[in-house]
Tab-separated table of C-alpha atoms in Angstrom:
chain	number	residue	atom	x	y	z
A	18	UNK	CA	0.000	0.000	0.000
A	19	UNK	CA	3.142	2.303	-0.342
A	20	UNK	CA	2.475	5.436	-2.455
A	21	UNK	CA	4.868	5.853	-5.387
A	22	UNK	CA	4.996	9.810	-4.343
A	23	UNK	CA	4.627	11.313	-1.091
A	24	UNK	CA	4.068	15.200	-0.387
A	25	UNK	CA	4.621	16.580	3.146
A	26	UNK	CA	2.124	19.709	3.259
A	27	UNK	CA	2.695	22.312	5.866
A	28	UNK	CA	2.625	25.960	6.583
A	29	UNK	CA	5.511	25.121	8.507
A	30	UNK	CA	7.688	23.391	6.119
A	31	UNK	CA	10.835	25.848	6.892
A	32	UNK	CA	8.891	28.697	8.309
A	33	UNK	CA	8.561	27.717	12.488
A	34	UNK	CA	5.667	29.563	13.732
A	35	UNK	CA	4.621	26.570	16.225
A	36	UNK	CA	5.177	23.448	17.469
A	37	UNK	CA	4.265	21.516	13.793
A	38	UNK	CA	7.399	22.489	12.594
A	39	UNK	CA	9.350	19.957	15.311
A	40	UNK	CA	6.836	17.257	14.399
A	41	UNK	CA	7.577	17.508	11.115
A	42	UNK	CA	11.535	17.179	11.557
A	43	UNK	CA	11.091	14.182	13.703
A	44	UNK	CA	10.000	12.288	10.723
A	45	UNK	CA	11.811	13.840	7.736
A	46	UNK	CA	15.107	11.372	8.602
A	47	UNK	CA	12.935	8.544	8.016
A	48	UNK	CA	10.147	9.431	5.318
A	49	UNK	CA	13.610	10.250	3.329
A	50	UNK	CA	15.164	6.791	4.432
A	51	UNK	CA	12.025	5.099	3.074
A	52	UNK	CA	10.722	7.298	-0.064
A	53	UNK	CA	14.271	8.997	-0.971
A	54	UNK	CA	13.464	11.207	-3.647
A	55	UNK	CA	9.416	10.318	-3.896
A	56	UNK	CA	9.371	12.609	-0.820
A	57	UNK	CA	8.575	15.855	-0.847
A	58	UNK	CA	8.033	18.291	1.743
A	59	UNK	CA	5.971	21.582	0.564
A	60	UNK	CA	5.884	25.012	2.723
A	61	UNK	CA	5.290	28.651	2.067
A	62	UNK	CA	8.570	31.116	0.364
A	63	UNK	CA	9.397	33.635	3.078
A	64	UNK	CA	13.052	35.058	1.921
A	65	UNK	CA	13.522	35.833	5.557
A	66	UNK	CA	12.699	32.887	7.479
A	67	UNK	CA	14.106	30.492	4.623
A	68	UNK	CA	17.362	31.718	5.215
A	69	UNK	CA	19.732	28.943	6.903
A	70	UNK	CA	16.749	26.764	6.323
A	71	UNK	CA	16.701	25.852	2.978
A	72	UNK	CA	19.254	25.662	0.363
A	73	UNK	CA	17.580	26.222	-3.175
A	74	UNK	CA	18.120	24.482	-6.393
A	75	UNK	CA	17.539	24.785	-9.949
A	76	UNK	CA	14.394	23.240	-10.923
A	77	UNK	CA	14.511	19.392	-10.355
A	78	UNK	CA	14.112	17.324	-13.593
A	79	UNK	CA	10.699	16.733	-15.139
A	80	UNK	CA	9.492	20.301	-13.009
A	81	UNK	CA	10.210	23.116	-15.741
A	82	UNK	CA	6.953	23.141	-17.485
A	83	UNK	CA	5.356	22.842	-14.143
A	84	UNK	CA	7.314	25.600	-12.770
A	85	UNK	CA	6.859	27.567	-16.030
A	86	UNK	CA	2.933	27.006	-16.157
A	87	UNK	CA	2.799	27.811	-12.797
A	88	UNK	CA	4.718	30.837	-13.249
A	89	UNK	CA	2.561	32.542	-15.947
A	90	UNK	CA	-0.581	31.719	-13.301
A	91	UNK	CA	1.452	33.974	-10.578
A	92	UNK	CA	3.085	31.199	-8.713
A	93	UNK	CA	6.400	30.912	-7.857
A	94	UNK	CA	7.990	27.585	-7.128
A	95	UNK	CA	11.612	27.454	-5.037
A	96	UNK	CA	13.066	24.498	-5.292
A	97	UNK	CA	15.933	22.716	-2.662
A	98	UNK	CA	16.722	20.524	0.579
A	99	UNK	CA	14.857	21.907	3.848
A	100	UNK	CA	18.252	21.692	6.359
A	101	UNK	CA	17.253	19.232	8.951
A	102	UNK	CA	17.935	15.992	9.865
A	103	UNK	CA	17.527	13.660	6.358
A	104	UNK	CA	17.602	17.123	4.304
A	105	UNK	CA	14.116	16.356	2.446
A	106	UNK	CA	13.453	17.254	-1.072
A	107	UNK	CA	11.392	20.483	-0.518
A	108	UNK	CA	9.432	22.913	-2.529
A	109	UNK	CA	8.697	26.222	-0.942
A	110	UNK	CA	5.983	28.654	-3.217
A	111	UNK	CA	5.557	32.173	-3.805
A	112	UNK	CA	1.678	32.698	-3.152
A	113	UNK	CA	2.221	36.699	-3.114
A	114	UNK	CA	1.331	37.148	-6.818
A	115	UNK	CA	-2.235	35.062	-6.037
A	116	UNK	CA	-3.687	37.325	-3.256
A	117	UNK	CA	-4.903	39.514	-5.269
A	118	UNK	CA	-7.447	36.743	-6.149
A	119	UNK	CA	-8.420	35.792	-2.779
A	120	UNK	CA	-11.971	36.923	-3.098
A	121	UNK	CA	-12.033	34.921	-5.626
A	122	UNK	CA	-10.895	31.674	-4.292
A	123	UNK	CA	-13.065	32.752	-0.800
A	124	UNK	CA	-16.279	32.697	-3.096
A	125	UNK	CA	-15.484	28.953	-4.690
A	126	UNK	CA	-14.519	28.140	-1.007
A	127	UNK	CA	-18.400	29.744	-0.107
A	128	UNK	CA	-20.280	27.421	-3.493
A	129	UNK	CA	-18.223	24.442	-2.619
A	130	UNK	CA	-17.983	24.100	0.658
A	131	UNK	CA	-20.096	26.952	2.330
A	132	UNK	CA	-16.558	28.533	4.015
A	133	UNK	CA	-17.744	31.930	5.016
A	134	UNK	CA	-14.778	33.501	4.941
A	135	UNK	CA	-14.806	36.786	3.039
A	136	UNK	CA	-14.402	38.958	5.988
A	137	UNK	CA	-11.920	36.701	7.387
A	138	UNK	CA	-8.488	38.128	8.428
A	139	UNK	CA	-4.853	37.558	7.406
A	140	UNK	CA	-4.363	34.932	9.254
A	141	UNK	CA	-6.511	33.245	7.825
A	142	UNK	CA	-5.975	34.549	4.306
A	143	UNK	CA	-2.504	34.063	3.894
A	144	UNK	CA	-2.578	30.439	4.661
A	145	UNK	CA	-5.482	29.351	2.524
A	146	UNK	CA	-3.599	31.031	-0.763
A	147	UNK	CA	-0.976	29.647	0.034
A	148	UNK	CA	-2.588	25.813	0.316
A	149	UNK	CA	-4.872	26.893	-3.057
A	150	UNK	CA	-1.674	27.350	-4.520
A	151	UNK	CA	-0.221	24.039	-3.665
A	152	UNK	CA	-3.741	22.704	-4.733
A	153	UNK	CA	-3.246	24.383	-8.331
A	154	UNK	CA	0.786	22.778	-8.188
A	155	UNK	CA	-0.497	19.333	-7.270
A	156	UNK	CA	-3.080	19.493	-10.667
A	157	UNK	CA	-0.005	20.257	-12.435
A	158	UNK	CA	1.983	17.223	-11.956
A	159	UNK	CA	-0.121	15.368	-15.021
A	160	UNK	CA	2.709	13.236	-16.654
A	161	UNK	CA	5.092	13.280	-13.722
A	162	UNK	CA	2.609	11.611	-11.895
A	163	UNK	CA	1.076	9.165	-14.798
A	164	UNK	CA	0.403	5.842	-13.408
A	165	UNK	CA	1.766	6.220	-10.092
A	166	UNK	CA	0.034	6.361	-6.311
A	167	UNK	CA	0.578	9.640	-5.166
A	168	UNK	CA	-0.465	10.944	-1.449
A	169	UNK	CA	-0.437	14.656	-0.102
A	170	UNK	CA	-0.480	14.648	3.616
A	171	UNK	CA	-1.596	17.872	4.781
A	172	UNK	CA	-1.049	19.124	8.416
A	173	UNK	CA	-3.723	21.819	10.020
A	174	UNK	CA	-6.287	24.039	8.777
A	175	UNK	CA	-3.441	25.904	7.394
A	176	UNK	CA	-2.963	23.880	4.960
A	177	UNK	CA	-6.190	22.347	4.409
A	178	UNK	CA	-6.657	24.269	1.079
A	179	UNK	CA	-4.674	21.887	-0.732
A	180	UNK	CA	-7.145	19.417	0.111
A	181	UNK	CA	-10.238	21.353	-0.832
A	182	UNK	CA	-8.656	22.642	-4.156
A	183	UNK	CA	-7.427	18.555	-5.190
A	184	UNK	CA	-11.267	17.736	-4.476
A	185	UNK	CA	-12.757	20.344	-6.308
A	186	UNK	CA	-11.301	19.525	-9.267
A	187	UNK	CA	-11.537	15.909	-9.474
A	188	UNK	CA	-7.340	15.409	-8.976
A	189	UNK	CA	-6.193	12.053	-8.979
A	190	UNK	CA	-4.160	11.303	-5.664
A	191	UNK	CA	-4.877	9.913	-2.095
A	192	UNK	CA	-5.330	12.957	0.945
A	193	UNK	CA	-4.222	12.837	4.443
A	194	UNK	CA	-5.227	15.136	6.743
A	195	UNK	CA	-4.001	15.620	10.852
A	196	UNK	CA	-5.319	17.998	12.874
A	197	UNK	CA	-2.932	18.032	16.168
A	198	UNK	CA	-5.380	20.126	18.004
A	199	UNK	CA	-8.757	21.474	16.490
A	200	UNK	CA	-9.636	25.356	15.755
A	201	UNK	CA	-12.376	25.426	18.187
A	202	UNK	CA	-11.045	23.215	20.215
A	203	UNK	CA	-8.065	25.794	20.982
A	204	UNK	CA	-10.371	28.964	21.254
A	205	UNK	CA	-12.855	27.175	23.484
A	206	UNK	CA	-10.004	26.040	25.943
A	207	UNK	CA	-8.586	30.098	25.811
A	208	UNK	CA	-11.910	31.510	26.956
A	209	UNK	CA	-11.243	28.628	30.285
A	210	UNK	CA	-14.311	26.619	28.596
A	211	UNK	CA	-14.375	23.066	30.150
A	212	UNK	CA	-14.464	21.555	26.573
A	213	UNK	CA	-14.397	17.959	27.236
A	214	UNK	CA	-17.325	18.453	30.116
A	215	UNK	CA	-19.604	20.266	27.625
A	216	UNK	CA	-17.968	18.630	24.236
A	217	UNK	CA	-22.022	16.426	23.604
A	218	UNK	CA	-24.072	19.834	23.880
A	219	UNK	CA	-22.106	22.528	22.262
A	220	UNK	CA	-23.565	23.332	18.842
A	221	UNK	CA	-20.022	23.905	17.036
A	222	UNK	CA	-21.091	26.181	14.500
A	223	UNK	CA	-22.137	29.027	17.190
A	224	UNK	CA	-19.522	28.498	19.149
A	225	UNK	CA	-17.057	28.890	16.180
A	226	UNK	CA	-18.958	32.509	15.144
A	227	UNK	CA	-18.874	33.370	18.863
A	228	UNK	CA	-15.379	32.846	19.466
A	229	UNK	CA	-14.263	34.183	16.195
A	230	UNK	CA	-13.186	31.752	14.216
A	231	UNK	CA	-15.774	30.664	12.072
A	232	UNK	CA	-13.440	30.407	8.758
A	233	UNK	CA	-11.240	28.398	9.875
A	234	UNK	CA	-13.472	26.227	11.974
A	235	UNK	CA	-15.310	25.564	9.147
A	236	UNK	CA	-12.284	25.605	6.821
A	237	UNK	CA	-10.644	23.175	9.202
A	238	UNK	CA	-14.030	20.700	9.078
A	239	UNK	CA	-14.569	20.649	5.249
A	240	UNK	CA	-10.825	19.408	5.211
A	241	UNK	CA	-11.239	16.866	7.429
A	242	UNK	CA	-14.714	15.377	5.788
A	243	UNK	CA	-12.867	16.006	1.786
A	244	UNK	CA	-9.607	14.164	2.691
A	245	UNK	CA	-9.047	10.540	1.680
A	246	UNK	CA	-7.756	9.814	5.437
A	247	UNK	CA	-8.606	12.076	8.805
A	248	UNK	CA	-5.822	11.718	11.306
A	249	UNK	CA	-5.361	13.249	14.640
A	250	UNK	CA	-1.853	12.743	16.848
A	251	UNK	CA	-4.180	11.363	20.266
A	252	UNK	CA	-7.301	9.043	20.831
A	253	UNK	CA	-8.450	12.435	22.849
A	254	UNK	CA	-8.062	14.808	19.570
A	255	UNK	CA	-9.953	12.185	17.877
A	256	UNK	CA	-12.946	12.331	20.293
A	257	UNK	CA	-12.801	16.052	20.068
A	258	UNK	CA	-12.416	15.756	16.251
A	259	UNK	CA	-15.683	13.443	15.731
A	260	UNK	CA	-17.947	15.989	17.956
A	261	UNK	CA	-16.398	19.554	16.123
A	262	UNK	CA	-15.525	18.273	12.984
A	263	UNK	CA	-17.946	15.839	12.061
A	264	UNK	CA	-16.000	13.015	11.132
């Protein structure tokens, strides 16, 4: 049941904003023992915070008309080895050029999967862009792909776009998607809400608009009910997961 092609999805694929970043180096030095160069890890291009974190390459062979397409479409691919243990295969994009569409993309979030999002902030913005992007890069792989099993694991809300964007358009590969600890979940335990005592009466959706963070709430449980495979990293995420998420 081993994919041919694996793709590592994160908004913290060399950019460290949380703790997802140190799960995802704890199993680079093994996906790369067992895939080599079928894995690929995929994060956001932030000149800053790639410095000393990723040393870039000329496109890899069998990428330049993807890169090029992609290119003309406002999306900039950097390819090169994420510096961490195993030193992964790793493609970091340029979503800059593409925010200018984000109402766009917000209204086929809205049709297909009734995200209301168009008032959202940039924190949520950025993110979901950035994970359309990789969406529109993982429907250009076409003959690179042909024939082979190819998964894209996707880590977080953050990245959940990928997901919704490979679904949408009918793209041929397997999803993954982990949640280590759920939107709601989070904002519910900030306000000192005894979530686990009052987990089988809350009505998630109000909650989410109450605590303000209805997009990605909602973001976050589209993702999880469009990927191939949910995942959460404890049985207790998983209980929380079924009630908020739906799955």
């Amino acid at each position: 049941m081993k994919p041919d092609l694996c793709f590592e999805i994160s908004w913290e694929v060399c950019n460290k904003v949380g703790g997802i970043s140190t799960v995802l180096i704890s199993k680079t030095h093994e996906m790369t023992n067992i895939y080599h160069d079928n894995y690929t890890c995929v994060g956001p291009y932030f000149h800053e915070n790639a410095l000393g974190e990723f040393d870039e390459e000329p496109p890899w062979t069998g990428w330049q008309d993807i890169s090029a397409s992609l290119k003309k479409q406002g999306i900039l691919l950097h390819f090169g080895k994420w510096l961490v243990k195993g030193e992964p295969r790793t493609i970091l994009i340029d979503f800059q050029n593409l925010l200018g569409k984000a109402n766009d993309i917000k209204t086929q979030l809205w049709n297909a999967y009734h995200i209301d999002s168009l008032n959202a902030p940039n924190d949520f913005t950025e993110p979901v862009i950035w994970s359309w992007a990789v969406g529109m890069m993982l429907g250009e792989l076409g003959a690179l792909t042909s024939g082979k099993k190819v998964v894209a694991h996707v880590h977080e809300w953050l990245s959940g776009g990928a997901i919704l964007y490979s679904k949408l358009k009918q793209i041929n590969l397997g999803t993954v998607f982990t949640t280590h600890a759920t939107v709601l979940g989070r904002a519910l335990a900030s306000a000192q809400k005894d979530l686990y005592n009052i987990l089988d009466t809350i009505d998630p959706e109000k909650e989410a608009y109450a605590h303000g963070v209805a997009a990605k709430h909602q973001l976050e449980r589209a993702t999880a009910q469009a990927a191939t495979v949910f995942t959460t990293v404890s049985d207790i995420t998983g209980l929380e997961a079924e009630k908020l998420l739906k799955r």
